[in-house]
Each structure stands twice: as C-alpha cells, then as structure tokens.
Tab-separated table of N, CA and C in Angstrom:
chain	number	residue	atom	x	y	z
A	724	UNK	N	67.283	95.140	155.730
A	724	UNK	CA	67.444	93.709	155.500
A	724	UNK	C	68.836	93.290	155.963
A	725	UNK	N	68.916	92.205	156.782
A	725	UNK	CA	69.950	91.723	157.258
A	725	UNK	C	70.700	90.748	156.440
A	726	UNK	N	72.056	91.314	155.629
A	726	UNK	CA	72.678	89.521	155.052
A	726	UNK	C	72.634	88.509	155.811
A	727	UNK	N	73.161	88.631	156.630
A	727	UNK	CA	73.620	87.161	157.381
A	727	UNK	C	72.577	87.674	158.810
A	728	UNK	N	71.532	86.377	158.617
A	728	UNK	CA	70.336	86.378	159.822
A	728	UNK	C	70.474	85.661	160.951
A	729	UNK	N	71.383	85.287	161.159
A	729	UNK	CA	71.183	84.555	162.403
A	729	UNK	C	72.743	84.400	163.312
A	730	UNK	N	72.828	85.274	164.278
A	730	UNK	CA	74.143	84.995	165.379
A	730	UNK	C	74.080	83.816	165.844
A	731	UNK	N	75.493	82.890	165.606
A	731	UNK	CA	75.794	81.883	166.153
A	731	UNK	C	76.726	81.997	166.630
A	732	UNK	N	76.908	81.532	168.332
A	732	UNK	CA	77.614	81.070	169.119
A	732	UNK	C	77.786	80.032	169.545
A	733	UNK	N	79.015	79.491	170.439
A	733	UNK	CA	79.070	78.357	170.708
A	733	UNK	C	80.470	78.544	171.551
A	734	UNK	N	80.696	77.004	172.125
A	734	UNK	CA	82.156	76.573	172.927
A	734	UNK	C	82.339	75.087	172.098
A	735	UNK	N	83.649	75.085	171.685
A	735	UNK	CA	84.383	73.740	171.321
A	735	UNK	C	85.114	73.391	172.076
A	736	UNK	N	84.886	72.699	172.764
A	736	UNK	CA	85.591	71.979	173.603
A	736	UNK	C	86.255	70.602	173.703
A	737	UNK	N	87.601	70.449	173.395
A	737	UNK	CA	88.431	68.999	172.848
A	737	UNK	C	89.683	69.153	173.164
A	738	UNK	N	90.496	68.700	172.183
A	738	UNK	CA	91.850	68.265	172.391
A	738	UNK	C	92.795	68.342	170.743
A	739	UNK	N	93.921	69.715	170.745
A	739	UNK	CA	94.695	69.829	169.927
A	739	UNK	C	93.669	70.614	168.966
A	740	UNK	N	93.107	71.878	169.889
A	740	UNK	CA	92.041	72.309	168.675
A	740	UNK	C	93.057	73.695	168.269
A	741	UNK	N	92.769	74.291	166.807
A	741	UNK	CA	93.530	74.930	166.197
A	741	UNK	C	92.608	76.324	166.269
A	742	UNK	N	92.599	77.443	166.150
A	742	UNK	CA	92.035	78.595	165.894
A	742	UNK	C	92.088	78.917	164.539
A	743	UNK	N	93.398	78.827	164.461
A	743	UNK	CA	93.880	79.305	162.971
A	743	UNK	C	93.392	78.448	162.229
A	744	UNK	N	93.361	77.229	161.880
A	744	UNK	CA	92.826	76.017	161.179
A	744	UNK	C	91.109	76.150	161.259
A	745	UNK	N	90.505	76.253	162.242
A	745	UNK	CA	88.892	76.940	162.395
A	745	UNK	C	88.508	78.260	161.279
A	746	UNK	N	89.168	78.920	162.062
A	746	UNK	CA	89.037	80.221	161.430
A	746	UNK	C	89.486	79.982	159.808
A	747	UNK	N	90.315	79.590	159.348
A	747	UNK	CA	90.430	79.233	158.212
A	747	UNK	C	89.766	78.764	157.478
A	748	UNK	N	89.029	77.251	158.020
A	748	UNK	CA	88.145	76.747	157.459
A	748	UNK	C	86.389	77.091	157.297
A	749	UNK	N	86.372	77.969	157.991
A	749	UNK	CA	85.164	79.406	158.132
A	749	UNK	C	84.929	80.166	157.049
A	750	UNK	N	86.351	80.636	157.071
A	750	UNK	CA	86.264	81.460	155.684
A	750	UNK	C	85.924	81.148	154.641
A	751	UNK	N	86.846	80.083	154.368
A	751	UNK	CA	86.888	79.350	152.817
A	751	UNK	C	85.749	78.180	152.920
A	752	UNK	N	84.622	78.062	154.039
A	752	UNK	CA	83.722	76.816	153.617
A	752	UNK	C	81.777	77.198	153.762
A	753	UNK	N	81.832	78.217	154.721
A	753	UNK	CA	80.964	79.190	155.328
A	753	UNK	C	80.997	80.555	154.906
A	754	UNK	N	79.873	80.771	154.018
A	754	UNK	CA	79.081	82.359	153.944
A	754	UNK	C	78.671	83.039	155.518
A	755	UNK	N	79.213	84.233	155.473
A	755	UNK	CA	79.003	84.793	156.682
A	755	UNK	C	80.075	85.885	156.761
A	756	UNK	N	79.909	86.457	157.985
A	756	UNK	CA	80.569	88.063	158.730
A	756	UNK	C	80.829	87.704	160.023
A	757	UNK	N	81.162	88.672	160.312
A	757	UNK	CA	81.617	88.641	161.883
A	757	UNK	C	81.835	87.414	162.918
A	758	UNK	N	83.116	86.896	162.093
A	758	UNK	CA	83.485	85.733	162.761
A	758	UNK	C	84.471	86.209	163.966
A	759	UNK	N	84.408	85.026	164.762
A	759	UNK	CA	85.604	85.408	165.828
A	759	UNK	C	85.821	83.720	166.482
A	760	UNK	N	86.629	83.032	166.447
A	760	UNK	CA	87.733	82.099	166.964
A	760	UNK	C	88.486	81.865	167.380
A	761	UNK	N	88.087	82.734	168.915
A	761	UNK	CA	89.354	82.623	169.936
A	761	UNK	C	89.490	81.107	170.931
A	762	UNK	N	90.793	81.127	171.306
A	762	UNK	CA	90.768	80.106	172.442
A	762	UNK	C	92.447	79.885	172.831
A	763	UNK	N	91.950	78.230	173.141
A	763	UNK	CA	93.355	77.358	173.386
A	763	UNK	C	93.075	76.222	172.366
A	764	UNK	N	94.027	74.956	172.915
A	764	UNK	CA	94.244	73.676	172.404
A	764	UNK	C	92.894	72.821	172.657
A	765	UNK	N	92.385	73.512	174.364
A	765	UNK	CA	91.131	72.859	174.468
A	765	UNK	C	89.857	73.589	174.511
A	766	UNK	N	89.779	74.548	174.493
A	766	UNK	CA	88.667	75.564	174.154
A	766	UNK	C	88.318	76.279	173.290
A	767	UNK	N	87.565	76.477	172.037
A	767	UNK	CA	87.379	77.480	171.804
A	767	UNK	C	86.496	78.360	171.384
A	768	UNK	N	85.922	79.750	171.321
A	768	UNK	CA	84.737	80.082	171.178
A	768	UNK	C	84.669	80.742	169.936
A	769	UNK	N	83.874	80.328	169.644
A	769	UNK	CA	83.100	80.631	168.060
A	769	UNK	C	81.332	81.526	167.883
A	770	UNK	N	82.205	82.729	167.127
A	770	UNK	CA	80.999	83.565	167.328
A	770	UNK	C	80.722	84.123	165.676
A	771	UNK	N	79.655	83.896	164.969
A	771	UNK	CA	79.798	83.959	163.651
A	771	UNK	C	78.185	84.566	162.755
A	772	UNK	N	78.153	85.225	162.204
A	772	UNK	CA	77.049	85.481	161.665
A	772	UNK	C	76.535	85.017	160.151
A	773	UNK	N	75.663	83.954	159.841
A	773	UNK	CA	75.295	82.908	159.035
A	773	UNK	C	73.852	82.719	158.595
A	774	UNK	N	73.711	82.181	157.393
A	774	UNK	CA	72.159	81.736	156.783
A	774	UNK	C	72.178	80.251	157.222
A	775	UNK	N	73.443	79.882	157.515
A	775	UNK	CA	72.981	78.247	157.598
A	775	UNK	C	73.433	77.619	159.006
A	776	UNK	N	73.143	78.262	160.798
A	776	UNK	CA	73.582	78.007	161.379
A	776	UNK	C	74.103	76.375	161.456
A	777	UNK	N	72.618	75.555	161.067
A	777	UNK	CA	73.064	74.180	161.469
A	777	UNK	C	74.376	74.094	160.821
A	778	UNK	N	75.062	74.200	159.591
A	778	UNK	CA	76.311	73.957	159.340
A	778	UNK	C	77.192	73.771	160.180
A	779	UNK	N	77.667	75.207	160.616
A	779	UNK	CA	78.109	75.821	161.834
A	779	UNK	C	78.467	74.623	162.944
A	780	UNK	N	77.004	74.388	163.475
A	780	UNK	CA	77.255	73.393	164.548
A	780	UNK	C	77.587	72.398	163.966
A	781	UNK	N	77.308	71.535	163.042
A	781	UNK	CA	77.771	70.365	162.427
A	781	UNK	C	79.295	70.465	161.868
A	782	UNK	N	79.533	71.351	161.793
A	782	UNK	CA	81.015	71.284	161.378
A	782	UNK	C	81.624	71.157	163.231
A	783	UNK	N	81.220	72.099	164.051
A	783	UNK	CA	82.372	72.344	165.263
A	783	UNK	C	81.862	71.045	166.270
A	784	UNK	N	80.913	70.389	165.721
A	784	UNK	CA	80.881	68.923	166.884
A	784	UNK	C	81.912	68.287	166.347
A	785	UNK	N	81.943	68.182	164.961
A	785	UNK	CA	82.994	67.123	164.480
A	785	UNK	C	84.581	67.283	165.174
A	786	UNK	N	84.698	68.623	165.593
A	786	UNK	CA	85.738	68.703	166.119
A	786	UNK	C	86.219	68.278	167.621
A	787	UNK	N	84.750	68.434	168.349
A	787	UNK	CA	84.669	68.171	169.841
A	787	UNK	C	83.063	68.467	170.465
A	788	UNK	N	83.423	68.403	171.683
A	788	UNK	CA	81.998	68.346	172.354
A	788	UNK	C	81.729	70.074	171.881
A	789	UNK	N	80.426	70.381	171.941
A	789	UNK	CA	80.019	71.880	171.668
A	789	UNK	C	78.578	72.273	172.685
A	790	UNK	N	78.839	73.543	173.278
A	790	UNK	CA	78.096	73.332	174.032
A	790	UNK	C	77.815	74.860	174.297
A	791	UNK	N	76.932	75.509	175.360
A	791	UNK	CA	76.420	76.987	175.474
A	791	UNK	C	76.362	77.057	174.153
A	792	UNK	N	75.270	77.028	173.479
A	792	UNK	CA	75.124	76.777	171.798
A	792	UNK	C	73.904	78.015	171.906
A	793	UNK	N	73.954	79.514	171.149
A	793	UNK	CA	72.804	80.400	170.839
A	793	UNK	C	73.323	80.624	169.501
A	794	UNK	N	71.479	80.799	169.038
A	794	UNK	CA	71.439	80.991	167.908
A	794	UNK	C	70.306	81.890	167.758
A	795	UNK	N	70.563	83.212	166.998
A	795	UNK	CA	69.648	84.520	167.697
A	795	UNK	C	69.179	84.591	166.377
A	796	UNK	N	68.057	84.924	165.914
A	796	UNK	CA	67.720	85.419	164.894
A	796	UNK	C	67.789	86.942	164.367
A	797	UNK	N	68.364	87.366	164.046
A	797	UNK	CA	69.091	88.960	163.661
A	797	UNK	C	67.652	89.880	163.545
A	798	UNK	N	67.080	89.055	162.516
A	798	UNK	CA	66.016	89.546	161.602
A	798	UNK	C	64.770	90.273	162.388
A	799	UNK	N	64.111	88.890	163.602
A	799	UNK	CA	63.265	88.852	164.303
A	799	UNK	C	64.264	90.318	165.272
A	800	UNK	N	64.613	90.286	165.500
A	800	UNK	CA	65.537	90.844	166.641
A	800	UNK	C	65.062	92.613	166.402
A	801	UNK	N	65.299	92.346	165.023
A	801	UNK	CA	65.321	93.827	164.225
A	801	UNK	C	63.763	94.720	163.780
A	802	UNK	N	63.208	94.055	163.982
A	802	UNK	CA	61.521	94.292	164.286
A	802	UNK	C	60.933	94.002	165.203
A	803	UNK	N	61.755	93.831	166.695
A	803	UNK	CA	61.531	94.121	167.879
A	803	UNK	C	60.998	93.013	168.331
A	804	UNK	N	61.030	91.941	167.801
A	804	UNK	CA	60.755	90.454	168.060
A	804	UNK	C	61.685	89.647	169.059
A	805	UNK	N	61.350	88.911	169.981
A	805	UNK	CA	62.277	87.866	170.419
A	805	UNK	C	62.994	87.215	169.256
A	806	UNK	N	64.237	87.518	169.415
A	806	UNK	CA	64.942	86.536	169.005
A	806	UNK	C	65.353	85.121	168.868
C-alpha cells in the first residue's frame, strides 16, 4: 500500500518566485513525501508525492502560470496498471 498515491509534477512559471517560501509552504500546508522545489525567480519545478494533487496545482497557479502538469497514479502504477 502506497501512503502518498499520486506523483505530482509541474513548472511554475512567474516573477519573484521563492523556493524556499514554496518549499516551506509544502511542508507546513500539504501531506506528502518526496518533495523537491528547485529553480530561479522565474521558474520553478515542483515534484511532490500527495492524496490531494488538485491542491497542489491550486496552490502553484496562484503563484504563476503552471504548466507540463503530470499526475501519475502510484497505486495503479504498482499493479502494473497505466498510470
């Protein structure tokens, strides 16, 4: 059984975006593992494992455009299913 079912990725793409401030607010607002929030000021990629992807995206539009957006299902994945 998988905790966190579903890989989410994505690109944020804007202006004066923070990593540290992302990543921060990940932790402390989002259930999940294997986060990662690299970038710049105008890029950055977000890779995170979650029960509630839509969150996810609804939090990182608010920040900027978001885009190459996958969302894999772990679970399906793991019983040899398309993801």
């Amino acid at each position: 059984m998988i905790e966190f079912r579903y890989d989410t990725q994505l690109l944020i793409e804007g202006e004066g975006l923070d990593e540290d401030a992302i990543d921060e607010y990940f932790r402390t607002h989002f259930k999940g593992d294997s986060l990662l929030a690299v970038g710049d000021e105008d890029l950055i990629k977000i890779h995170f494992h979650t029960n509630e992807p839509w969150q996810v995206l609804e939090y990182c539009a608010s920040l900027g455009e978001i885009y190459d957006i996958v969302v894999e299902d772990m679970d399906r994945q793991s019983r040899g299913l398309k993801g």
